[in-house]
C-alpha positions as a LaTeX table, in Angstrom:
\begin{tabular}{lrrr}
\hline
Residue & $x$ (\AA) & $y$ (\AA) & $z$ (\AA) \\
\hline
Unk1 & 0.00 & 0.00 & 0.00 \\
Unk2 & 2.82 & 2.37 & 0.94 \\
Unk3 & 4.56 & 2.05 & $-2.40$ \\
Unk4 & 1.34 & 2.96 & $-4.21$ \\
Unk5 & 1.09 & 6.21 & $-2.21$ \\
Unk6 & 4.21 & 7.57 & $-3.92$ \\
Unk7 & 2.40 & 8.89 & $-7.04$ \\
Unk8 & $-0.12$ & 10.73 & $-4.91$ \\
Unk9 & 2.54 & 12.37 & $-2.72$ \\
Unk10 & 4.55 & 13.33 & $-5.79$ \\
Unk11 & 1.53 & 14.94 & $-7.37$ \\
Unk12 & 0.86 & 16.95 & $-4.21$ \\
Unk13 & 4.49 & 18.09 & $-4.11$ \\
Unk14 & 4.30 & 19.24 & $-7.73$ \\
Unk15 & 1.05 & 21.11 & $-7.10$ \\
Unk16 & 2.43 & 23.00 & $-4.05$ \\
Unk17 & 5.69 & 23.92 & $-5.78$ \\
Unk18 & 3.90 & 25.14 & $-8.92$ \\
Unk19 & 1.37 & 27.30 & $-7.10$ \\
Unk20 & 3.82 & 28.98 & $-4.72$ \\
Unk21 & 3.94 & 32.68 & $-5.65$ \\
Unk22 & 7.23 & 34.58 & $-5.73$ \\
Unk23 & 8.00 & 37.04 & $-2.93$ \\
Unk24 & 6.48 & 40.44 & $-3.39$ \\
Unk25 & 8.92 & 43.07 & $-4.58$ \\
Unk26 & 9.03 & 46.64 & $-3.40$ \\
Unk27 & 6.26 & 48.86 & $-4.72$ \\
Unk28 & 7.31 & 50.39 & $-8.04$ \\
Unk29 & 7.58 & 54.16 & $-8.14$ \\
Unk30 & 7.04 & 56.41 & $-11.16$ \\
Unk31 & 8.85 & 59.65 & $-11.92$ \\
Unk32 & 7.33 & 63.09 & $-11.49$ \\
Unk33 & 9.45 & 64.42 & $-14.35$ \\
Unk34 & 11.72 & 63.07 & $-17.10$ \\
Unk35 & 14.48 & 65.21 & $-18.64$ \\
Unk36 & 16.11 & 64.26 & $-21.92$ \\
Unk37 & 19.34 & 65.99 & $-22.87$ \\
Unk38 & 22.69 & 65.47 & $-24.58$ \\
Unk39 & 26.04 & 65.22 & $-22.83$ \\
Unk40 & 29.64 & 65.77 & $-23.88$ \\
Unk41 & 31.24 & 66.54 & $-27.21$ \\
Unk42 & 29.64 & 63.46 & $-28.77$ \\
Unk43 & 26.23 & 64.70 & $-27.65$ \\
Unk44 & 25.36 & 61.43 & $-25.98$ \\
Unk45 & 21.60 & 61.24 & $-25.29$ \\
Unk46 & 20.89 & 60.99 & $-21.59$ \\
Unk47 & 17.78 & 60.79 & $-19.43$ \\
Unk48 & 17.22 & 62.02 & $-15.88$ \\
Unk49 & 14.18 & 60.70 & $-14.02$ \\
Unk50 & 13.09 & 62.51 & $-10.85$ \\
Unk51 & 11.16 & 60.73 & $-8.11$ \\
Unk52 & 9.66 & 62.26 & $-4.96$ \\
Unk53 & 9.15 & 59.91 & $-2.03$ \\
Unk54 & 8.18 & 60.33 & 1.58 \\
Unk55 & 10.59 & 59.38 & 4.33 \\
Unk56 & 8.71 & 56.12 & 4.87 \\
Unk57 & 8.78 & 55.04 & 1.19 \\
Unk58 & 11.22 & 52.33 & 0.06 \\
Unk59 & 13.53 & 53.64 & $-2.69$ \\
Unk60 & 14.02 & 50.06 & $-3.83$ \\
Unk61 & 10.89 & 50.51 & $-5.96$ \\
Unk62 & 12.68 & 53.02 & $-8.23$ \\
Unk63 & 13.35 & 51.30 & $-11.59$ \\
Unk64 & 17.09 & 51.16 & $-12.31$ \\
Unk65 & 17.23 & 48.39 & $-14.93$ \\
Unk66 & 18.26 & 49.04 & $-18.55$ \\
Unk67 & 15.70 & 50.03 & $-21.12$ \\
Unk68 & 15.68 & 50.73 & $-24.86$ \\
Unk69 & 14.39 & 53.76 & $-26.69$ \\
Unk70 & 14.84 & 54.99 & $-30.26$ \\
Unk71 & 17.52 & 52.42 & $-31.12$ \\
Unk72 & 19.61 & 53.04 & $-27.99$ \\
Unk73 & 20.10 & 51.15 & $-24.75$ \\
Unk74 & 19.91 & 53.28 & $-21.61$ \\
Unk75 & 21.76 & 52.16 & $-18.48$ \\
Unk76 & 21.95 & 53.60 & $-14.96$ \\
Unk77 & 24.82 & 55.98 & $-14.25$ \\
Unk78 & 23.91 & 57.19 & $-10.78$ \\
Unk79 & 21.02 & 57.46 & $-8.32$ \\
Unk80 & 21.23 & 60.57 & $-6.16$ \\
Unk81 & 19.23 & 61.54 & $-3.08$ \\
Unk82 & 18.33 & 65.01 & $-1.87$ \\
Unk83 & 16.32 & 65.79 & 1.24 \\
Unk84 & 13.93 & 68.62 & 0.53 \\
Unk85 & 14.26 & 70.75 & 3.65 \\
Unk86 & 11.39 & 73.06 & 4.42 \\
Unk87 & 11.59 & 76.02 & 6.81 \\
Unk88 & 8.58 & 77.06 & 8.83 \\
Unk89 & 8.93 & 80.74 & 9.80 \\
Unk90 & 6.52 & 82.65 & 11.99 \\
Unk91 & 6.46 & 85.91 & 14.00 \\
Unk92 & 7.05 & 85.57 & 17.71 \\
Unk93 & 6.99 & 87.83 & 20.76 \\
Unk94 & 8.31 & 87.05 & 24.22 \\
Unk95 & 7.74 & 89.30 & 27.23 \\
Unk96 & 10.16 & 89.29 & 30.16 \\
Unk97 & 9.73 & 90.80 & 33.63 \\
Unk98 & 12.41 & 91.72 & 36.16 \\
Unk99 & 12.83 & 93.65 & 39.38 \\
Unk100 & 14.56 & 97.02 & 39.48 \\
Unk101 & 15.72 & 99.28 & 42.30 \\
Unk102 & 15.15 & 102.35 & 40.16 \\
Unk103 & 12.30 & 103.70 & 38.13 \\
Unk104 & 14.51 & 105.78 & 35.85 \\
Unk105 & 13.76 & 104.62 & 32.28 \\
Unk106 & 17.15 & 105.57 & 30.81 \\
Unk107 & 18.93 & 103.55 & 33.49 \\
Unk108 & 16.60 & 100.58 & 32.93 \\
Unk109 & 17.17 & 100.60 & 29.15 \\
Unk110 & 20.91 & 100.40 & 29.72 \\
Unk111 & 20.41 & 97.31 & 31.85 \\
Unk112 & 18.22 & 95.44 & 29.34 \\
Unk113 & 19.78 & 93.16 & 26.70 \\
Unk114 & 19.27 & 94.34 & 23.14 \\
Unk115 & 18.77 & 90.79 & 21.80 \\
Unk116 & 17.50 & 87.51 & 23.16 \\
Unk117 & 17.87 & 83.95 & 21.80 \\
Unk118 & 14.73 & 81.86 & 22.19 \\
Unk119 & 13.54 & 78.30 & 21.58 \\
Unk120 & 9.80 & 77.72 & 21.59 \\
Unk121 & 8.05 & 74.64 & 22.95 \\
Unk122 & 7.49 & 73.26 & 19.45 \\
Unk123 & 11.15 & 73.61 & 18.46 \\
Unk124 & 11.24 & 76.98 & 16.66 \\
Unk125 & 14.38 & 79.00 & 17.28 \\
Unk126 & 15.45 & 82.55 & 16.55 \\
Unk127 & 16.92 & 85.80 & 17.81 \\
Unk128 & 14.49 & 88.46 & 19.05 \\
Unk129 & 15.21 & 92.16 & 19.49 \\
Unk130 & 14.08 & 94.49 & 22.24 \\
Unk131 & 11.08 & 96.65 & 21.42 \\
Unk132 & 11.99 & 99.86 & 23.29 \\
Unk133 & 8.44 & 101.18 & 23.07 \\
Unk134 & 7.16 & 98.17 & 25.03 \\
Unk135 & 9.20 & 98.82 & 28.15 \\
Unk136 & 6.95 & 99.56 & 31.14 \\
Unk137 & 7.86 & 100.37 & 34.73 \\
Unk138 & 5.46 & 99.79 & 37.60 \\
Unk139 & 5.93 & 100.51 & 41.31 \\
Unk140 & 5.84 & 97.38 & 43.45 \\
Unk141 & 4.74 & 99.26 & 46.60 \\
Unk142 & 5.13 & 102.37 & 48.77 \\
Unk143 & 6.28 & 103.19 & 52.29 \\
Unk144 & 6.14 & 106.43 & 54.34 \\
Unk145 & 9.07 & 107.92 & 56.25 \\
Unk146 & 8.94 & 110.74 & 58.86 \\
Unk147 & 11.79 & 113.06 & 59.88 \\
Unk148 & 12.09 & 115.88 & 62.47 \\
Unk149 & 12.49 & 119.51 & 61.42 \\
Unk150 & 13.89 & 122.45 & 63.39 \\
Unk151 & 14.63 & 126.11 & 62.86 \\
Unk152 & 15.60 & 129.15 & 64.97 \\
Unk153 & 14.61 & 132.77 & 64.78 \\
Unk154 & 16.00 & 135.83 & 66.56 \\
Unk155 & 13.77 & 138.71 & 67.58 \\
Unk156 & 15.84 & 141.72 & 68.84 \\
Unk157 & 14.70 & 145.13 & 70.14 \\
Unk158 & 11.86 & 143.84 & 72.27 \\
Unk159 & 10.65 & 146.09 & 75.06 \\
Unk160 & 9.90 & 143.20 & 77.37 \\
Unk161 & 10.51 & 139.46 & 77.71 \\
Unk162 & 6.98 & 138.71 & 76.78 \\
Unk163 & 6.03 & 135.51 & 74.87 \\
Unk164 & 3.15 & 137.36 & 73.32 \\
Unk165 & 5.70 & 139.21 & 71.27 \\
Unk166 & 7.04 & 135.97 & 69.75 \\
Unk167 & 5.24 & 134.28 & 66.74 \\
Unk168 & 3.89 & 130.89 & 67.70 \\
Unk169 & 4.45 & 129.35 & 64.22 \\
Unk170 & 6.73 & 129.98 & 61.29 \\
Unk171 & 7.03 & 128.62 & 57.74 \\
Unk172 & 10.37 & 127.11 & 56.82 \\
Unk173 & 10.98 & 125.46 & 53.48 \\
Unk174 & 7.28 & 125.32 & 52.80 \\
Unk175 & 6.59 & 123.52 & 56.07 \\
Unk176 & 4.98 & 124.96 & 59.19 \\
Unk177 & 6.97 & 124.75 & 62.43 \\
Unk178 & 5.71 & 125.39 & 65.93 \\
Unk179 & 7.41 & 127.39 & 68.69 \\
Unk180 & 9.18 & 125.08 & 71.09 \\
Unk181 & 11.50 & 127.26 & 73.21 \\
Unk182 & 12.61 & 130.90 & 73.71 \\
Unk183 & 15.89 & 132.18 & 75.17 \\
Unk184 & 16.05 & 135.81 & 76.30 \\
Unk185 & 18.95 & 138.27 & 76.35 \\
Unk186 & 18.97 & 141.86 & 77.79 \\
Unk187 & 21.43 & 144.56 & 76.79 \\
Unk188 & 20.13 & 147.02 & 79.44 \\
Unk189 & 17.65 & 148.72 & 77.18 \\
Unk190 & 16.00 & 146.02 & 75.05 \\
Unk191 & 15.41 & 142.30 & 75.02 \\
Unk192 & 16.45 & 139.87 & 72.32 \\
Unk193 & 14.52 & 136.61 & 71.97 \\
Unk194 & 16.15 & 133.52 & 70.42 \\
Unk195 & 13.17 & 131.26 & 69.51 \\
Unk196 & 13.39 & 127.55 & 68.55 \\
Unk197 & 10.75 & 125.99 & 66.30 \\
Unk198 & 10.21 & 122.30 & 65.61 \\
Unk199 & 8.06 & 120.13 & 63.35 \\
Unk200 & 7.93 & 116.88 & 61.32 \\
Unk201 & 7.91 & 116.05 & 57.65 \\
Unk202 & 6.59 & 112.85 & 56.01 \\
Unk203 & 7.57 & 111.49 & 52.61 \\
Unk204 & 6.28 & 108.57 & 50.55 \\
Unk205 & 8.75 & 106.48 & 48.59 \\
Unk206 & 8.65 & 103.40 & 46.35 \\
Unk207 & 9.89 & 100.12 & 47.77 \\
Unk208 & 10.86 & 98.77 & 44.31 \\
Unk209 & 9.90 & 98.54 & 40.65 \\
Unk210 & 8.79 & 95.86 & 38.23 \\
Unk211 & 9.98 & 96.20 & 34.63 \\
Unk212 & 8.30 & 94.44 & 31.68 \\
Unk213 & 9.76 & 94.43 & 28.17 \\
Unk214 & 8.87 & 92.64 & 24.93 \\
Unk215 & 11.29 & 91.06 & 22.49 \\
Unk216 & 9.97 & 90.56 & 18.96 \\
Unk217 & 11.17 & 88.91 & 15.76 \\
Unk218 & 10.83 & 85.69 & 13.75 \\
Unk219 & 11.49 & 82.12 & 14.76 \\
Unk220 & 12.04 & 79.23 & 12.34 \\
Unk221 & 11.97 & 75.46 & 12.36 \\
Unk222 & 13.42 & 73.20 & 9.69 \\
Unk223 & 11.85 & 69.90 & 8.70 \\
Unk224 & 12.28 & 67.23 & 6.03 \\
Unk225 & 9.15 & 65.72 & 4.58 \\
Unk226 & 10.10 & 64.87 & 0.97 \\
Unk227 & 13.09 & 62.98 & $-0.42$ \\
Unk228 & 13.94 & 63.58 & $-4.07$ \\
Unk229 & 15.76 & 60.84 & $-5.99$ \\
Unk230 & 17.25 & 61.42 & $-9.44$ \\
Unk231 & 18.07 & 58.39 & $-11.59$ \\
Unk232 & 20.59 & 59.38 & $-14.28$ \\
Unk233 & 20.82 & 57.15 & $-17.33$ \\
Unk234 & 23.53 & 57.18 & $-20.00$ \\
Unk235 & 23.02 & 55.52 & $-23.36$ \\
Unk236 & 24.76 & 53.59 & $-26.10$ \\
Unk237 & 23.70 & 52.78 & $-29.61$ \\
Unk238 & 22.40 & 49.27 & $-30.17$ \\
Unk239 & 24.59 & 47.09 & $-32.43$ \\
Unk240 & 23.31 & 47.01 & $-36.04$ \\
Unk241 & 22.74 & 43.22 & $-35.90$ \\
Unk242 & 20.70 & 43.52 & $-32.70$ \\
Unk243 & 17.13 & 44.41 & $-33.57$ \\
Unk244 & 15.37 & 46.66 & $-31.06$ \\
Unk245 & 13.46 & 44.50 & $-28.66$ \\
Unk246 & 10.87 & 47.19 & $-28.07$ \\
Unk247 & 11.33 & 46.77 & $-24.32$ \\
Unk248 & 9.39 & 49.66 & $-22.77$ \\
Unk249 & 10.76 & 52.11 & $-20.28$ \\
Unk250 & 9.65 & 50.46 & $-17.01$ \\
Unk251 & 9.06 & 53.77 & $-15.29$ \\
Unk252 & 6.74 & 55.03 & $-18.04$ \\
Unk253 & 4.38 & 52.03 & $-18.34$ \\
Unk254 & 2.51 & 51.58 & $-15.07$ \\
Unk255 & $-0.22$ & 49.46 & $-16.71$ \\
Unk256 & 2.06 & 47.18 & $-18.74$ \\
Unk257 & 1.86 & 43.43 & $-18.18$ \\
Unk258 & 4.69 & 41.95 & $-16.06$ \\
Unk259 & 7.78 & 40.88 & $-17.99$ \\
Unk260 & 8.27 & 37.14 & $-17.53$ \\
Unk261 & 11.98 & 37.42 & $-18.32$ \\
Unk262 & 12.35 & 39.97 & $-15.52$ \\
Unk263 & 11.25 & 37.47 & $-12.91$ \\
Unk264 & 7.49 & 38.12 & $-12.88$ \\
Unk265 & 5.04 & 35.22 & $-12.42$ \\
Unk266 & 4.25 & 33.15 & $-15.58$ \\
Unk267 & 0.55 & 32.54 & $-15.06$ \\
Unk268 & 0.13 & 30.30 & $-18.14$ \\
Unk269 & 2.93 & 28.07 & $-16.97$ \\
Unk270 & 1.51 & 27.98 & $-13.48$ \\
Unk271 & $-1.95$ & 27.03 & $-14.75$ \\
Unk272 & $-0.47$ & 24.26 & $-16.90$ \\
Unk273 & 1.52 & 22.99 & $-13.96$ \\
Unk274 & $-1.55$ & 23.03 & $-11.72$ \\
Unk275 & $-3.56$ & 21.16 & $-14.35$ \\
Unk276 & $-0.91$ & 18.47 & $-14.61$ \\
Unk277 & $-0.85$ & 18.12 & $-10.84$ \\
Unk278 & $-4.61$ & 17.66 & $-10.74$ \\
Unk279 & $-4.34$ & 14.92 & $-13.39$ \\
Unk280 & $-1.66$ & 13.13 & $-11.39$ \\
Unk281 & $-3.76$ & 13.33 & $-8.24$ \\
Unk282 & $-6.77$ & 11.84 & $-10.07$ \\
Unk283 & $-4.61$ & 9.02 & $-11.47$ \\
Unk284 & $-3.17$ & 8.24 & $-8.05$ \\
Unk285 & $-6.64$ & 8.12 & $-6.54$ \\
Unk286 & $-7.80$ & 5.70 & $-9.24$ \\
Unk287 & $-4.82$ & 3.37 & $-8.58$ \\
Unk288 & $-5.47$ & 3.41 & $-4.83$ \\
Unk289 & $-9.15$ & 2.64 & $-5.44$ \\
Unk290 & $-8.27$ & $-0.37$ & $-7.61$ \\
Unk291 & $-5.84$ & $-1.73$ & $-5.04$ \\
Unk292 & $-8.41$ & $-1.45$ & $-2.27$ \\
Unk293 & $-11.01$ & $-3.40$ & $-4.33$ \\
Unk294 & $-8.49$ & $-6.18$ & $-5.00$ \\
Unk295 & $-7.81$ & $-6.55$ & $-1.28$ \\
Unk296 & $-11.52$ & $-6.90$ & $-0.58$ \\
\hline
\end{tabular}
């Protein structure tokens, strides 16, 4: 029985091997532009094909095999890559605040930096410049201080040492002082009064200042989103005895049928192989059936 199973197993092996599909190749890319030009003193025809891919695309899908056109064979000379770098620029303003012990604007401007380097949260960088018109100074708070004042006055030629003859208040430096003490002197005919006046003066002063200033300018961020590949093809004239095969430019024929010689699947051959396998399986089954009947 075992020896008669060999045809069936062979047929199954043939069927599996014939129907196994080749590994999928990288997705084929197509150029966004094709440039034809001549090169050198011999004016050799050349072709440059430009492809634009994203960073995640596989460049292995760029066709680099030879192709024929107008009686010439074109072959790859070089495949270059260029990252297309974009720059995102936008206006930006940053406001800074700091403490100051003075409210004098000219002094504050001398203390502020004229430029400021910044990096934003999303990665933009740039150099900003001070906007002088944006500088503002605000008082943080106030306190009051009090000081004592004093002044003296002399009043000569008085007929008597009488306090009624002495002014009870005076004005000194715009402030009003009150009589505090009187000293008398007598020259035998008249009295001279030396009067002391006292008072207080209060003043309000700032305890500190807060300065705010804005720096303005542009910030920029570079990014790479597109990769440009350029496939450069040189050419040579086909030998006279070699007729043009008419092989199309692979990058220009997205709807063309797969080339069997280039390794694509041969569906007719596969179907024929599968049909033969089915026939072998049927024959093996018939043989097994006959053997089983003979045993019974």
